[in-house]
Structure formats: C-alpha cells, structure tokens
PDB file of C-alpha atoms in Angstrom:
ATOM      1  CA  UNK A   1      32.503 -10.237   3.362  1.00  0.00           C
ATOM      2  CA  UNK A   2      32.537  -8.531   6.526  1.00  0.00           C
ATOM      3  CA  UNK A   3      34.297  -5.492   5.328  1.00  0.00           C
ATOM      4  CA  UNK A   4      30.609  -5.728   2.738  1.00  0.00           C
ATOM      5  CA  UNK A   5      28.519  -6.563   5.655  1.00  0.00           C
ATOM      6  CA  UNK A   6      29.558  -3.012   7.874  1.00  0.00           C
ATOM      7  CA  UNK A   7      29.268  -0.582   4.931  1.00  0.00           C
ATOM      8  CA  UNK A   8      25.652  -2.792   3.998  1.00  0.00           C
ATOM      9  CA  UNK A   9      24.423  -1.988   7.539  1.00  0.00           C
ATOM     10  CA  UNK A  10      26.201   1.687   7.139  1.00  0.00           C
ATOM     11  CA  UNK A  11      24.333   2.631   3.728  1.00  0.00           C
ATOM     12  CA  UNK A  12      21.304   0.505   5.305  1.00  0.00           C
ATOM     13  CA  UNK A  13      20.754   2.913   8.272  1.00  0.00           C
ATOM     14  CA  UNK A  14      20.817   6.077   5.959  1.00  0.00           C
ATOM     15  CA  UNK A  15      18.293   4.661   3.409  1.00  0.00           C
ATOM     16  CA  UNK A  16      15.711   3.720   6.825  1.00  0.00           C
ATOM     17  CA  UNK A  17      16.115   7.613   8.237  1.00  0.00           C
ATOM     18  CA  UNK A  18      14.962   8.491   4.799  1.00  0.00           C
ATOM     19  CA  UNK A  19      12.527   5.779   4.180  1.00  0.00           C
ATOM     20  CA  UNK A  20      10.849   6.539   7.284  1.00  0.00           C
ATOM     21  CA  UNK A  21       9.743  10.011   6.407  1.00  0.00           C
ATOM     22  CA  UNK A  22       8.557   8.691   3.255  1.00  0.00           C
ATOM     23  CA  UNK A  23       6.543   5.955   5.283  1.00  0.00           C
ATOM     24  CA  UNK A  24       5.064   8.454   7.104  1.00  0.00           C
ATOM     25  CA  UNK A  25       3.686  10.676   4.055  1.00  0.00           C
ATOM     26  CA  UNK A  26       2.365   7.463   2.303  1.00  0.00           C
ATOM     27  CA  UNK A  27       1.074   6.078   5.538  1.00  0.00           C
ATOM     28  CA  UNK A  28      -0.980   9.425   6.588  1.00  0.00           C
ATOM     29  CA  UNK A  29      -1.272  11.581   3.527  1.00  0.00           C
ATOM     30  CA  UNK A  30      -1.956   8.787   1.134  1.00  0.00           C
ATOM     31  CA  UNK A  31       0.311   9.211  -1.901  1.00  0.00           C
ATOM     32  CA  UNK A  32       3.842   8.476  -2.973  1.00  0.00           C
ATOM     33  CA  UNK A  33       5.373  11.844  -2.610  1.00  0.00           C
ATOM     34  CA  UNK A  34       8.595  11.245  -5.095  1.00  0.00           C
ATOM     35  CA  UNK A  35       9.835  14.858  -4.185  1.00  0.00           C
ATOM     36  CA  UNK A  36      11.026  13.374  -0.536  1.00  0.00           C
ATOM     37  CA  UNK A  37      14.025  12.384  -1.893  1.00  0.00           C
ATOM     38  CA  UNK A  38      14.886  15.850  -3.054  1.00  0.00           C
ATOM     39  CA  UNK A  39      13.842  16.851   0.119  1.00  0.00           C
ATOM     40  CA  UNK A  40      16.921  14.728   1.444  1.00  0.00           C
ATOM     41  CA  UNK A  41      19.430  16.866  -1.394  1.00  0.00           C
ATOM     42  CA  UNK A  42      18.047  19.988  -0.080  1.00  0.00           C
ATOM     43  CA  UNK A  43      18.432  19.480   3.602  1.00  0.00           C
ATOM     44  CA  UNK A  44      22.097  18.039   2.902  1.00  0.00           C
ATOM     45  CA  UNK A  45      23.034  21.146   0.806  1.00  0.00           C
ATOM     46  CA  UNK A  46      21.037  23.761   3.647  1.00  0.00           C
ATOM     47  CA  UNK A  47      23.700  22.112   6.285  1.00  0.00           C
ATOM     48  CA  UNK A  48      26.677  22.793   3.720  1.00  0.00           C
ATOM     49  CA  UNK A  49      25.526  26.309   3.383  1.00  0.00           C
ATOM     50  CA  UNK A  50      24.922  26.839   6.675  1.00  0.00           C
ATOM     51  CA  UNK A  51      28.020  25.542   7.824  1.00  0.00           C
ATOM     52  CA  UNK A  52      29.641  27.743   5.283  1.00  0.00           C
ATOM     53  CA  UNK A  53      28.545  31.093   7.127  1.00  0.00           C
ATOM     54  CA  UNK A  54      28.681  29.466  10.598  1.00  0.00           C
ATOM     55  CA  UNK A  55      31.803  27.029  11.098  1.00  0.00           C
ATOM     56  CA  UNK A  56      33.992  27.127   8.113  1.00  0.00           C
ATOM     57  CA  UNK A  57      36.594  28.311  10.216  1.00  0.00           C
ATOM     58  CA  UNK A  58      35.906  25.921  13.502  1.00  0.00           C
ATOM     59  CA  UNK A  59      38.059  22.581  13.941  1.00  0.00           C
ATOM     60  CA  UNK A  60      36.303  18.947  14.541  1.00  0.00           C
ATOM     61  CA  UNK A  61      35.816  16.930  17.545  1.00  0.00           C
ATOM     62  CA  UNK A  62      38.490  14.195  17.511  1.00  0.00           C
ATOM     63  CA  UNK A  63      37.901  11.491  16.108  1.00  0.00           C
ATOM     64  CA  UNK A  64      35.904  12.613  13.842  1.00  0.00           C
ATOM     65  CA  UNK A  65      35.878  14.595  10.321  1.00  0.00           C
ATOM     66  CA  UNK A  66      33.219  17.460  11.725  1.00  0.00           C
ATOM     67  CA  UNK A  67      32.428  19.703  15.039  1.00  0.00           C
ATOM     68  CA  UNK A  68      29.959  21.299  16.844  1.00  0.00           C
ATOM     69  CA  UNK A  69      29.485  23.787  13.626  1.00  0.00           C
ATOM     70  CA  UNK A  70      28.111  20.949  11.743  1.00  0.00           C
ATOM     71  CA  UNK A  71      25.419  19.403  13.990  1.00  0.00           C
ATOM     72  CA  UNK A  72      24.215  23.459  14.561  1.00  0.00           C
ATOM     73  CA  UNK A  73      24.536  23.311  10.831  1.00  0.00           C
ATOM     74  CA  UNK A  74      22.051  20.156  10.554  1.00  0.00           C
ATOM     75  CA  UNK A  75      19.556  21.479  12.903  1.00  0.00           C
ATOM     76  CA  UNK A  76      19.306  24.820  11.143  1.00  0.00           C
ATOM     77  CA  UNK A  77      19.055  22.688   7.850  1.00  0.00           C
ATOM     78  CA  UNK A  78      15.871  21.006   9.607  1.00  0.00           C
ATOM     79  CA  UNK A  79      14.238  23.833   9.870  1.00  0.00           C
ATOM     80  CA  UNK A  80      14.517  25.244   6.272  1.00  0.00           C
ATOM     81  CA  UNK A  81      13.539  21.805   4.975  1.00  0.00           C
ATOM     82  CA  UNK A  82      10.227  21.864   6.952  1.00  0.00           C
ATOM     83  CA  UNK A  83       9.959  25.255   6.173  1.00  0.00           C
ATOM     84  CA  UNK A  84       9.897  24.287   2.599  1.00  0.00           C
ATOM     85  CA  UNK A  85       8.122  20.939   2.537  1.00  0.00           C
ATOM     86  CA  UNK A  86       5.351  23.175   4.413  1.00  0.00           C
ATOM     87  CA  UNK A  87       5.593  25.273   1.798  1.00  0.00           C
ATOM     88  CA  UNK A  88       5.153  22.837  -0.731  1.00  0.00           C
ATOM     89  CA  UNK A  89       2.569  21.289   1.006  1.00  0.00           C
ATOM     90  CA  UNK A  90       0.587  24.491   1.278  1.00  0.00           C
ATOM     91  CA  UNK A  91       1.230  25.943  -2.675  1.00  0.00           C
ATOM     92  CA  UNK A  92       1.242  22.011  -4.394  1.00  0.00           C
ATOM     93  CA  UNK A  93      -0.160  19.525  -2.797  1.00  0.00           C
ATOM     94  CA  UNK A  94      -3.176  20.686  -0.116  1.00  0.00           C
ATOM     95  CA  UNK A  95      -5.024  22.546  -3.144  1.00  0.00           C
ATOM     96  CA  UNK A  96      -4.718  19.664  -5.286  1.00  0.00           C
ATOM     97  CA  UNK A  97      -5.369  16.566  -2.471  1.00  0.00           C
ATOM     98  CA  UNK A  98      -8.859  18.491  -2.377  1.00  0.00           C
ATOM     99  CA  UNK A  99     -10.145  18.708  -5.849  1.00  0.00           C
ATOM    100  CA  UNK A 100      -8.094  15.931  -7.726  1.00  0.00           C
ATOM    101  CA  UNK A 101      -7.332  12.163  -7.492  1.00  0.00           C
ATOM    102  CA  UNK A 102      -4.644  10.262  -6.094  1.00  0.00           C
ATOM    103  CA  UNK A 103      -2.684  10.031  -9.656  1.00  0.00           C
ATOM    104  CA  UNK A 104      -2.909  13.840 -10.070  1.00  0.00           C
ATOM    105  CA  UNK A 105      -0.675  14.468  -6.448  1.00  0.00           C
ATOM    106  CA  UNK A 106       1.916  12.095  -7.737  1.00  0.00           C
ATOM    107  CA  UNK A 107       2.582  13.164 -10.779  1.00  0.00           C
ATOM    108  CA  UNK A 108       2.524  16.479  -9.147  1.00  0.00           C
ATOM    109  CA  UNK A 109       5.294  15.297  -7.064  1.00  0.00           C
ATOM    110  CA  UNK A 110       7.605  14.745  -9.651  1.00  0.00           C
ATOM    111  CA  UNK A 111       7.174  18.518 -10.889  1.00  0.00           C
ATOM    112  CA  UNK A 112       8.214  19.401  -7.548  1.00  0.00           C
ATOM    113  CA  UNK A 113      11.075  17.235  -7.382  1.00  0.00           C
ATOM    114  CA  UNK A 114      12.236  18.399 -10.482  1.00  0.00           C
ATOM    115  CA  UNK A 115      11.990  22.382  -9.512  1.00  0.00           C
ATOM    116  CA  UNK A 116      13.702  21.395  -6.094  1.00  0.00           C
ATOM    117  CA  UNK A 117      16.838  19.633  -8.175  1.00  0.00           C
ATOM    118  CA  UNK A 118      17.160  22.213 -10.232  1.00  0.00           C
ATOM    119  CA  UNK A 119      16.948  24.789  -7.641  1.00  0.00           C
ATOM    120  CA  UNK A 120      20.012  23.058  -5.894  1.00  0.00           C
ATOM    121  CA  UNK A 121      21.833  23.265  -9.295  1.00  0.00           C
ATOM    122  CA  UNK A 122      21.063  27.032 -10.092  1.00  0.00           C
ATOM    123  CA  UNK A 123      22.172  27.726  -6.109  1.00  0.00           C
ATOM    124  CA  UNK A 124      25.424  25.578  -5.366  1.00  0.00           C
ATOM    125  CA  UNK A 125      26.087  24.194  -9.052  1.00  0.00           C
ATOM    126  CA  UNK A 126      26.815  20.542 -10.020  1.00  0.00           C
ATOM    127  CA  UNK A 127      30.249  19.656  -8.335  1.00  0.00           C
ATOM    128  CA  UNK A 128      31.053  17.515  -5.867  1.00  0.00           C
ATOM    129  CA  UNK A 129      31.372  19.033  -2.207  1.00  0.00           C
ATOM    130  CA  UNK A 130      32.165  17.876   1.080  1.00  0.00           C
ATOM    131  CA  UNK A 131      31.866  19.085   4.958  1.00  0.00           C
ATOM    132  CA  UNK A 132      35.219  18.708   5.918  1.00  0.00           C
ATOM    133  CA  UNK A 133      38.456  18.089   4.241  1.00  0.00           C
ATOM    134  CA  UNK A 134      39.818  16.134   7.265  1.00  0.00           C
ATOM    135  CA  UNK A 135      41.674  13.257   6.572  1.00  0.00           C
ATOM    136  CA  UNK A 136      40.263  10.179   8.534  1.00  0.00           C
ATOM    137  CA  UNK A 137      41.734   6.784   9.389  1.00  0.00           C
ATOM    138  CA  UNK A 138      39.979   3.932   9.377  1.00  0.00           C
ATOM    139  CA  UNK A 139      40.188   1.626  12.816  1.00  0.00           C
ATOM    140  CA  UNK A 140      41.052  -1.869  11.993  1.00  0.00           C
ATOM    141  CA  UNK A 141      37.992  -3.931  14.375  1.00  0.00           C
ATOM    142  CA  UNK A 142      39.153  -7.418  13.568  1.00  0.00           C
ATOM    143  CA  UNK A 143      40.737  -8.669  10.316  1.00  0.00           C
ATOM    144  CA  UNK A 144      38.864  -7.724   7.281  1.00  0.00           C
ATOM    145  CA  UNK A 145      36.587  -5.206   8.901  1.00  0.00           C
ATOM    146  CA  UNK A 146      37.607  -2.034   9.174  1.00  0.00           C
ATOM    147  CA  UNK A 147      35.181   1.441   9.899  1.00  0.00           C
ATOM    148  CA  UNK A 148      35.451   5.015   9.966  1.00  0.00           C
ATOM    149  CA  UNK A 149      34.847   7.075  13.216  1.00  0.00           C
ATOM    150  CA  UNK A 150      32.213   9.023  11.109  1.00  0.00           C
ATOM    151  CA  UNK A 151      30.371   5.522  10.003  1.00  0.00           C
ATOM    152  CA  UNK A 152      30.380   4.688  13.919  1.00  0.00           C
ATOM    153  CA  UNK A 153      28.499   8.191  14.616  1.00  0.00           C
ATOM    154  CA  UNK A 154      26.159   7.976  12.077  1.00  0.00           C
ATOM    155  CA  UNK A 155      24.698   3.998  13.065  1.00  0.00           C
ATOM    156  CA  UNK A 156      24.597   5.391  16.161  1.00  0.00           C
ATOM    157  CA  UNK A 157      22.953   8.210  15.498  1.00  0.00           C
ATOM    158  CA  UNK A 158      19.893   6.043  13.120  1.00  0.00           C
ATOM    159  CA  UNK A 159      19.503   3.655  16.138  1.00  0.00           C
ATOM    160  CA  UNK A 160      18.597   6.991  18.380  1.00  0.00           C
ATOM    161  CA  UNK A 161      16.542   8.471  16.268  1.00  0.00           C
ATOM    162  CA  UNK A 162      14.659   5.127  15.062  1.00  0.00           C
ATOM    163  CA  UNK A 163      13.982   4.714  19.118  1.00  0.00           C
ATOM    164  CA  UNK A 164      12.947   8.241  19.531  1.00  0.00           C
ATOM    165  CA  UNK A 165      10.750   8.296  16.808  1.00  0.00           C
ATOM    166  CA  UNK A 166       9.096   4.877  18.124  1.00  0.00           C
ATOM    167  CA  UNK A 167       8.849   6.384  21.651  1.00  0.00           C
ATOM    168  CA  UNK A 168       6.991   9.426  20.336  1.00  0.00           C
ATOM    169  CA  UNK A 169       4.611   7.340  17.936  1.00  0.00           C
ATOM    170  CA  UNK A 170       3.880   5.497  20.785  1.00  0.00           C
ATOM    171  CA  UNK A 171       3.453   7.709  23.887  1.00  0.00           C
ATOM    172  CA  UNK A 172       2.741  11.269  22.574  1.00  0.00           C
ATOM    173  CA  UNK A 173      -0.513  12.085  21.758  1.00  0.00           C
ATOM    174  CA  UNK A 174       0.397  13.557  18.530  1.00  0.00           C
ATOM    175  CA  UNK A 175       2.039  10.526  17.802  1.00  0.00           C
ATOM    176  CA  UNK A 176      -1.181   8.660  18.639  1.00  0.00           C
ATOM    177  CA  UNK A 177      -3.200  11.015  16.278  1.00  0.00           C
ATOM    178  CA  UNK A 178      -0.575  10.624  13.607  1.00  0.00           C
ATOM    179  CA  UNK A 179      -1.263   6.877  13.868  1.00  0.00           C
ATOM    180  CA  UNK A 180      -4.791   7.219  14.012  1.00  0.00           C
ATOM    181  CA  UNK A 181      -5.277   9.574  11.330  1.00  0.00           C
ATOM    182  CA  UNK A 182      -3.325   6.594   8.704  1.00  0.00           C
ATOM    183  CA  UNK A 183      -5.513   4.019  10.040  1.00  0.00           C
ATOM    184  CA  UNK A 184      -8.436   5.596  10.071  1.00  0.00           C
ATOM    185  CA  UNK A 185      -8.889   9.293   8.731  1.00  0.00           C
ATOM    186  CA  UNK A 186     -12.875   9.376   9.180  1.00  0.00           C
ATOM    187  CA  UNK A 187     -12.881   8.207  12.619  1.00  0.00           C
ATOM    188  CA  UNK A 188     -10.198  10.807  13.723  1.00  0.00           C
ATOM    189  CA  UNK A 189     -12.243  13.874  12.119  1.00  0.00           C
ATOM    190  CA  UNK A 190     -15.720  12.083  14.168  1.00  0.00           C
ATOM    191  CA  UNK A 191     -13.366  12.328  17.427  1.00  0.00           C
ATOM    192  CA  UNK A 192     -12.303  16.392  17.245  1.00  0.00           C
ATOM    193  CA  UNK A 193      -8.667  15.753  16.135  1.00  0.00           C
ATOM    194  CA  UNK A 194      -7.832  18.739  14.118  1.00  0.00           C
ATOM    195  CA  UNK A 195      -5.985  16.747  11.140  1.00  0.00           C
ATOM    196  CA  UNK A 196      -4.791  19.987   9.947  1.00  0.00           C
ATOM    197  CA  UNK A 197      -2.047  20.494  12.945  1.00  0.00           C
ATOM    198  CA  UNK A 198      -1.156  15.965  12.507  1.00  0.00           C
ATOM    199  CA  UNK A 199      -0.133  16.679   8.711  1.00  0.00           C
ATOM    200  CA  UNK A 200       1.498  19.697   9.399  1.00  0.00           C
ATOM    201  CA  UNK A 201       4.060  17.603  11.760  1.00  0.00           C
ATOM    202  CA  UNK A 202       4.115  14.751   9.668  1.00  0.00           C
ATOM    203  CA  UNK A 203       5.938  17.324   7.034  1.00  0.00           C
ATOM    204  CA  UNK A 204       8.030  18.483   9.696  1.00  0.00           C
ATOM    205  CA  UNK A 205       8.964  15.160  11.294  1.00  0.00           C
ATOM    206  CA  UNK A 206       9.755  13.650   7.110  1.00  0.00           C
ATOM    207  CA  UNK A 207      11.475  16.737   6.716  1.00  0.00           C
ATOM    208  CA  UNK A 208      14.093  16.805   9.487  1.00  0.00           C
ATOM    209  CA  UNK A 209      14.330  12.640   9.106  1.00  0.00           C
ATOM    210  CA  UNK A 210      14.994  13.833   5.532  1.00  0.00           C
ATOM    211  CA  UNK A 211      17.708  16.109   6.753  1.00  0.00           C
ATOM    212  CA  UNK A 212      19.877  14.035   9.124  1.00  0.00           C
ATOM    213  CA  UNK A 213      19.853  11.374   6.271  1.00  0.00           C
ATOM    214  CA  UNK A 214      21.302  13.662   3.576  1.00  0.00           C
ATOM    215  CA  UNK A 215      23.787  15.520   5.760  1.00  0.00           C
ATOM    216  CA  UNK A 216      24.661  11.914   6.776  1.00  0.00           C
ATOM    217  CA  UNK A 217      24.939  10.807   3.307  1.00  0.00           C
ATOM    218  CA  UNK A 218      27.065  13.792   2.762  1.00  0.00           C
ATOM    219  CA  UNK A 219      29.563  12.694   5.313  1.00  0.00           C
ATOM    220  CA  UNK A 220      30.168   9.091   4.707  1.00  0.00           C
ATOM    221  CA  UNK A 221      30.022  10.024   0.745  1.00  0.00           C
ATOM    222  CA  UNK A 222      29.968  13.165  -1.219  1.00  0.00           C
ATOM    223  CA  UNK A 223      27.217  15.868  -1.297  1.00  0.00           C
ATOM    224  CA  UNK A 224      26.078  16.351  -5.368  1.00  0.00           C
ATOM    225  CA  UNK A 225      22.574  17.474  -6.649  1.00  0.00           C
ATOM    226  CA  UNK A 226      21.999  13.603  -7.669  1.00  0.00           C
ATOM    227  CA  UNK A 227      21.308  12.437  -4.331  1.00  0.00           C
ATOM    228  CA  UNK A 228      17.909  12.765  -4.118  1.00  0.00           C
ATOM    229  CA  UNK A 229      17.806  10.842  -7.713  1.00  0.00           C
ATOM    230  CA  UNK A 230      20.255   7.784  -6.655  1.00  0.00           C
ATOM    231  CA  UNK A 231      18.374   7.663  -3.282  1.00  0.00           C
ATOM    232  CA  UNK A 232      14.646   7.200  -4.678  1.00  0.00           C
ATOM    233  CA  UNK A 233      14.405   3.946  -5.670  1.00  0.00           C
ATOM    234  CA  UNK A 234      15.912   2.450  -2.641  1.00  0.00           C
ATOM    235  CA  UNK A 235      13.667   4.419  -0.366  1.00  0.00           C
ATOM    236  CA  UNK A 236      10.814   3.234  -2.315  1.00  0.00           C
ATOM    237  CA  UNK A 237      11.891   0.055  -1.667  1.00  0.00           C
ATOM    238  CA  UNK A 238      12.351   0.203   1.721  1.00  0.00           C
ATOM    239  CA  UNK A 239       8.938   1.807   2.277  1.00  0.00           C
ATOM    240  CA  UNK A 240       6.948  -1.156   0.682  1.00  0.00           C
ATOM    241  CA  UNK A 241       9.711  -3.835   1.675  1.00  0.00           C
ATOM    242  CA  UNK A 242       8.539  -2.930   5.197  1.00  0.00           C
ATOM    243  CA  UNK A 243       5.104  -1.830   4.781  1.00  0.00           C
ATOM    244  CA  UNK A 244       3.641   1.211   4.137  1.00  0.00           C
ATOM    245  CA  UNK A 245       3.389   3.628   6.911  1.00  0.00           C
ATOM    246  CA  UNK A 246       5.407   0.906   9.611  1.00  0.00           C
ATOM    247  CA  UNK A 247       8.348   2.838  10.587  1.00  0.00           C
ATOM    248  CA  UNK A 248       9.915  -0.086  11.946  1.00  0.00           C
ATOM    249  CA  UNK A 249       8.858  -1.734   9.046  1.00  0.00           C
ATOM    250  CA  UNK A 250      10.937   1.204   7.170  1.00  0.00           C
ATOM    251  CA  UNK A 251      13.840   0.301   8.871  1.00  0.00           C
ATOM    252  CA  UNK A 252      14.149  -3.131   8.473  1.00  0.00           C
ATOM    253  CA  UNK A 253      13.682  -2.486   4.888  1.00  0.00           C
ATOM    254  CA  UNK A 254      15.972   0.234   4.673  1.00  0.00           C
ATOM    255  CA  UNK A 255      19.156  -2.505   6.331  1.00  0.00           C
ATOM    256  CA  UNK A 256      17.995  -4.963   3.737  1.00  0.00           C
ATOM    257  CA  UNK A 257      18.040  -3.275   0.703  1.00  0.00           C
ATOM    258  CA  UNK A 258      21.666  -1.468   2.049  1.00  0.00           C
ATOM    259  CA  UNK A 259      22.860  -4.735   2.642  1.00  0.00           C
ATOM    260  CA  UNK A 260      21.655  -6.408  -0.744  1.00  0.00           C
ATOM    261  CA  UNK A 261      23.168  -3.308  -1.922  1.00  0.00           C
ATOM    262  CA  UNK A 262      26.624  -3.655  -0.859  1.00  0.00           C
ATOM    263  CA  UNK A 263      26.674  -7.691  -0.781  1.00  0.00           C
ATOM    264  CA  UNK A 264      25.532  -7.456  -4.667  1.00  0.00           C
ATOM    265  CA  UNK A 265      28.902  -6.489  -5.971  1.00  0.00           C
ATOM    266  CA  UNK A 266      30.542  -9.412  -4.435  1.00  0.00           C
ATOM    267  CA  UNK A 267      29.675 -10.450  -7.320  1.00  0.00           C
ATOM    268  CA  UNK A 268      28.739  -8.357  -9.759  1.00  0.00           C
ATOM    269  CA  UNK A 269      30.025  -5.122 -11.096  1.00  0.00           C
ATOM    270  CA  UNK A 270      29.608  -1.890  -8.944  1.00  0.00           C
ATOM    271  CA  UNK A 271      27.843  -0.460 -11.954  1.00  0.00           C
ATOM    272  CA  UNK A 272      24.893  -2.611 -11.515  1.00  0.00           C
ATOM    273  CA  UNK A 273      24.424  -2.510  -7.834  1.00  0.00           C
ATOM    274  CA  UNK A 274      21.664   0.757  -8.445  1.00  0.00           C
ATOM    275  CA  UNK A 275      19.236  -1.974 -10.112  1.00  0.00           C
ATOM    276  CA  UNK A 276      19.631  -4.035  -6.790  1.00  0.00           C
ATOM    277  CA  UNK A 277      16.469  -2.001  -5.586  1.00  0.00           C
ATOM    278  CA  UNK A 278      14.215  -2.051  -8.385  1.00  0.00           C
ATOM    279  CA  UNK A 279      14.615  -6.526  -8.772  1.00  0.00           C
ATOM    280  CA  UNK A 280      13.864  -5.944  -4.624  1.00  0.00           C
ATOM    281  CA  UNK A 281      10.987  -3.671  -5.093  1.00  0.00           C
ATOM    282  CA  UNK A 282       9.669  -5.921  -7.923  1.00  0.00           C
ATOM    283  CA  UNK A 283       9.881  -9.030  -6.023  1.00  0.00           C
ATOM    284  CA  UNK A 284       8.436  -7.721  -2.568  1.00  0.00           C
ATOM    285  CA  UNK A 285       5.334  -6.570  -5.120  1.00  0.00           C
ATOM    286  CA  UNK A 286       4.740  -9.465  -6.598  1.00  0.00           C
ATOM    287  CA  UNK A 287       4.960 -11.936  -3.598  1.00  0.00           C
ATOM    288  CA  UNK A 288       3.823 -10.082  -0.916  1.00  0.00           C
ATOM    289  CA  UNK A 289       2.379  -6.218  -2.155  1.00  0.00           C
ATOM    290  CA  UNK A 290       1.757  -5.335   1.538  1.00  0.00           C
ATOM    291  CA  UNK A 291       4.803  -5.970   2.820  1.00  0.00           C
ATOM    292  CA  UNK A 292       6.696  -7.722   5.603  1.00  0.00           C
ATOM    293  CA  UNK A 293       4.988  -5.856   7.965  1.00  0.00           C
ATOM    294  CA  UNK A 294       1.860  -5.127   6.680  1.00  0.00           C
ATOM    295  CA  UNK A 295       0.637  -1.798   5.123  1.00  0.00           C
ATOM    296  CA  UNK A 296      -1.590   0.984   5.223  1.00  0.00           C
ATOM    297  CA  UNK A 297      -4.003  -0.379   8.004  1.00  0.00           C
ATOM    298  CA  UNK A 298      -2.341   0.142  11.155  1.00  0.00           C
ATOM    299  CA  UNK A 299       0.179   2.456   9.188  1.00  0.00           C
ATOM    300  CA  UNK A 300       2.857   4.863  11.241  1.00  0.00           C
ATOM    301  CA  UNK A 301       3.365   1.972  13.591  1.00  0.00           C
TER     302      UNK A 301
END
C-alpha cells in the first residue's frame, strides 16, 4: 500500500505539471486544446535530441541517472516547444478563434495533435528510448516503501515549480493580466491590456510546463511517441477534477487521479488502470461539472 501510495503521488505530480498548462489554455483561451498532450511528447523527445548532440558523452550527478547535460537539454527543449506551440498558435488556431466557433478550434486540435505524433514518428521512429542507461538503486525508506533518487528529484522539482508558478500568478503583473484576461476578457481589452502579448505567454508558460512533465515522464518511465496519447485523458481529468483554469485546482487533481491510478490495481488488473480517468472524469461531470475548485470564473487562480 505504501509502496502504491509513493509511485500514486510520483505519477500524480507529473500529470499536475501537465494539467496545469492545459488549465491555463482552457482557462484563458477558452477551448480544450487536445494537442497539449503532444506538446508534452514533443518537448520530451526535443530534450532526448538535444541531449544527443550536447551530453551523450557527459556522466550523471550521483545519485542520480542524469547530469548537468540533461537539465541544459530540458531548457533548450522549452524553448523549441514554445517555439512551436507559437507556431501553432499563429498558423491553426488564432485564424480560426476569429472567424469560427468554439467546436471548430477543438476539432482543429486534434488535427494538430495528430500531425505533431506523427511528426515524432517520421523523426525518432516508434521504439522505446531512454536518457540514461544508468543503473539505479532504489533506497529502502521504511519497510514496504522504497523510491528512486530520480522519483525524489522529480516531486521535488513539481512542488517548485507549482510554487513558482503560484508566486508569479499572483505577484507579476503578467500574471495578474493572465488572470484577468480568463475572468474577464472584455474588461481587460476596456483597461489597455494588450491580450495579444498575455496569450502569447500563456503558450509559452503551457509549453515549458509541458516540457519538464514529458522529460520527467521520460525519466521515471520510458520516452515512446504514445505519451502524449496515454497522458490525455488523465490531464483532462485533472483539469476539470480541479476546475478549469485553477492551477492549484490542477494540481490537486493531477495527485488524485495519479493516486486512483496506482491504488486501482490493488485490485484490479494493470490493464485496466488507463480507464481509471475516464470513470473519474465522468463522475466529477456529473456531480459537480465545475469542479472542486470552481471553474472558468476566477480561472488561472
């Protein structure tokens, strides 16, 4: 159970970095952009090419799998995955949130998800690859618990960047404009906030969160083109388990569904624990469709 409990919270933490770039697009641009999740493949597999050229040959930091090489790797990734989700933005979705309906962007989403996955495929192929091919240990904490120096990193690593974030929503002013602009768009075009420069940065921002959750994936797992596909529903989930557009609502949603997750196949088959997040994301709809937290008013909390 407790051994279930630690990789719940572990799996948990990576869904939330995800879930609260998605969030974030929902809460300020207004539609469920199902090419985020891609976004997460493509920013894991920019790190593993980048590391490639950069650090192939460089040794990690005890005790962990990966060096420096890595986390220059990541941040390099970051910038090609807002690069591209700008792109995206500027060739897909700005032309179309202009002249079409809400539907029309989704759907248009998917297209893009599609091209992105398949993109991945033609550029790095569909096996399995990893960052490092370091053998790790894993530290025995107390009997039936045991954890991997590279799980420690990475829930350290969320809870930084979840306070961060928080910190920035809070005392920036673009954070203040990106909060303003999902709660109410009208009022921050009356005031002389160029919404323009806010949605640029919310790509940016969903992009690297996108990033560090896929590279992060790709450590505690395996990095293959499917990522993006296993990861959508339980982002989803997290997204409207917490609210739409409340990042801390993200997060708590995010450790949920990781722990339901990993506690489901206690008792039932590992098979079936991918259908953990769709009974979630039904039930949270159909007892409470805002959310724990709340949803779109007051969104990017």
């Amino acid at each position: 159970m407790l051994q279930a409990l630690a990789d719940g919270i572990l799996t948990g933490s990576i869904i939330a970095l995800g879930a609260i770039g998605l969030t974030l697009t929902m809460g300020i641009l207004r539609f469920a952009n199902f090419a985020h999740a891609e976004l997460i493949t493509w920013g894991a597999y920019m790190a593993l090419g980048t590391l490639a050229i950069t650090g192939a040959f460089a040794g990690p930091i005890a005790p962990f799998s990966f060096g420096v090489p890595l986390i220059f790797a990541t941040l390099i990734a970051a910038v090609l995955t807002a690069a591209l989700a700008l792109l995206i933005d500027y060739l897909v979705f700005r032309p179309l949130r202009s002249h079409t309906n809400h539907m029309t962007v989704v759907f248009a989403s998917f297209g893009v998800s599609l091209l992105v996955r398949m993109a991945i495929l033609l550029i790095f192929g569909g096996s399995a690859e990893y960052y490092s091919n370091e053998l790790q240990i894993a530290i025995r904490v107390m009997p039936g618990l045991r954890v991997m120096p590279d799980h420690v990193f990475t829930l350290g690593l969320s809870i930084v960047i979840v306070v961060v974030l928080h910190l920035f929503l809070q005392k920036t002013r673009l954070g203040l404009s990106m909060r303003a602009l999902a709660e109410n768009p009208d009022l921050v075009r009356i005031n002389g906030i160029d919404t323009r420069i806010v949605v640029r940065w919310t790509w940016v921002i969903g992009a690297a969160l996108a990033t560090v959750s896929g590279v992060l994936y790709g450590l505690t797992v395996q990095l293959r083109p499917e990522i993006g596909f296993q990861l959508l529903l339980p982002l989803f989930a997290a997204a409207i388990l917490g609210g739409v557009g409340n990042v801390f609502g993200a997060v708590v949603g995010g450790l949920i569904v990781g722990l339901a997750e990993s506690l489901s196949v206690l008792f039932v088959p590992a098979g079936y624990k991918m259908a953990v997040p769709f009974f979630i994301l039904l039930a949270v709809l159909y007892v409470r469709p805002s959310g724990i937290f709340g949803g779109l008013r007051g969104g990017a909390k």
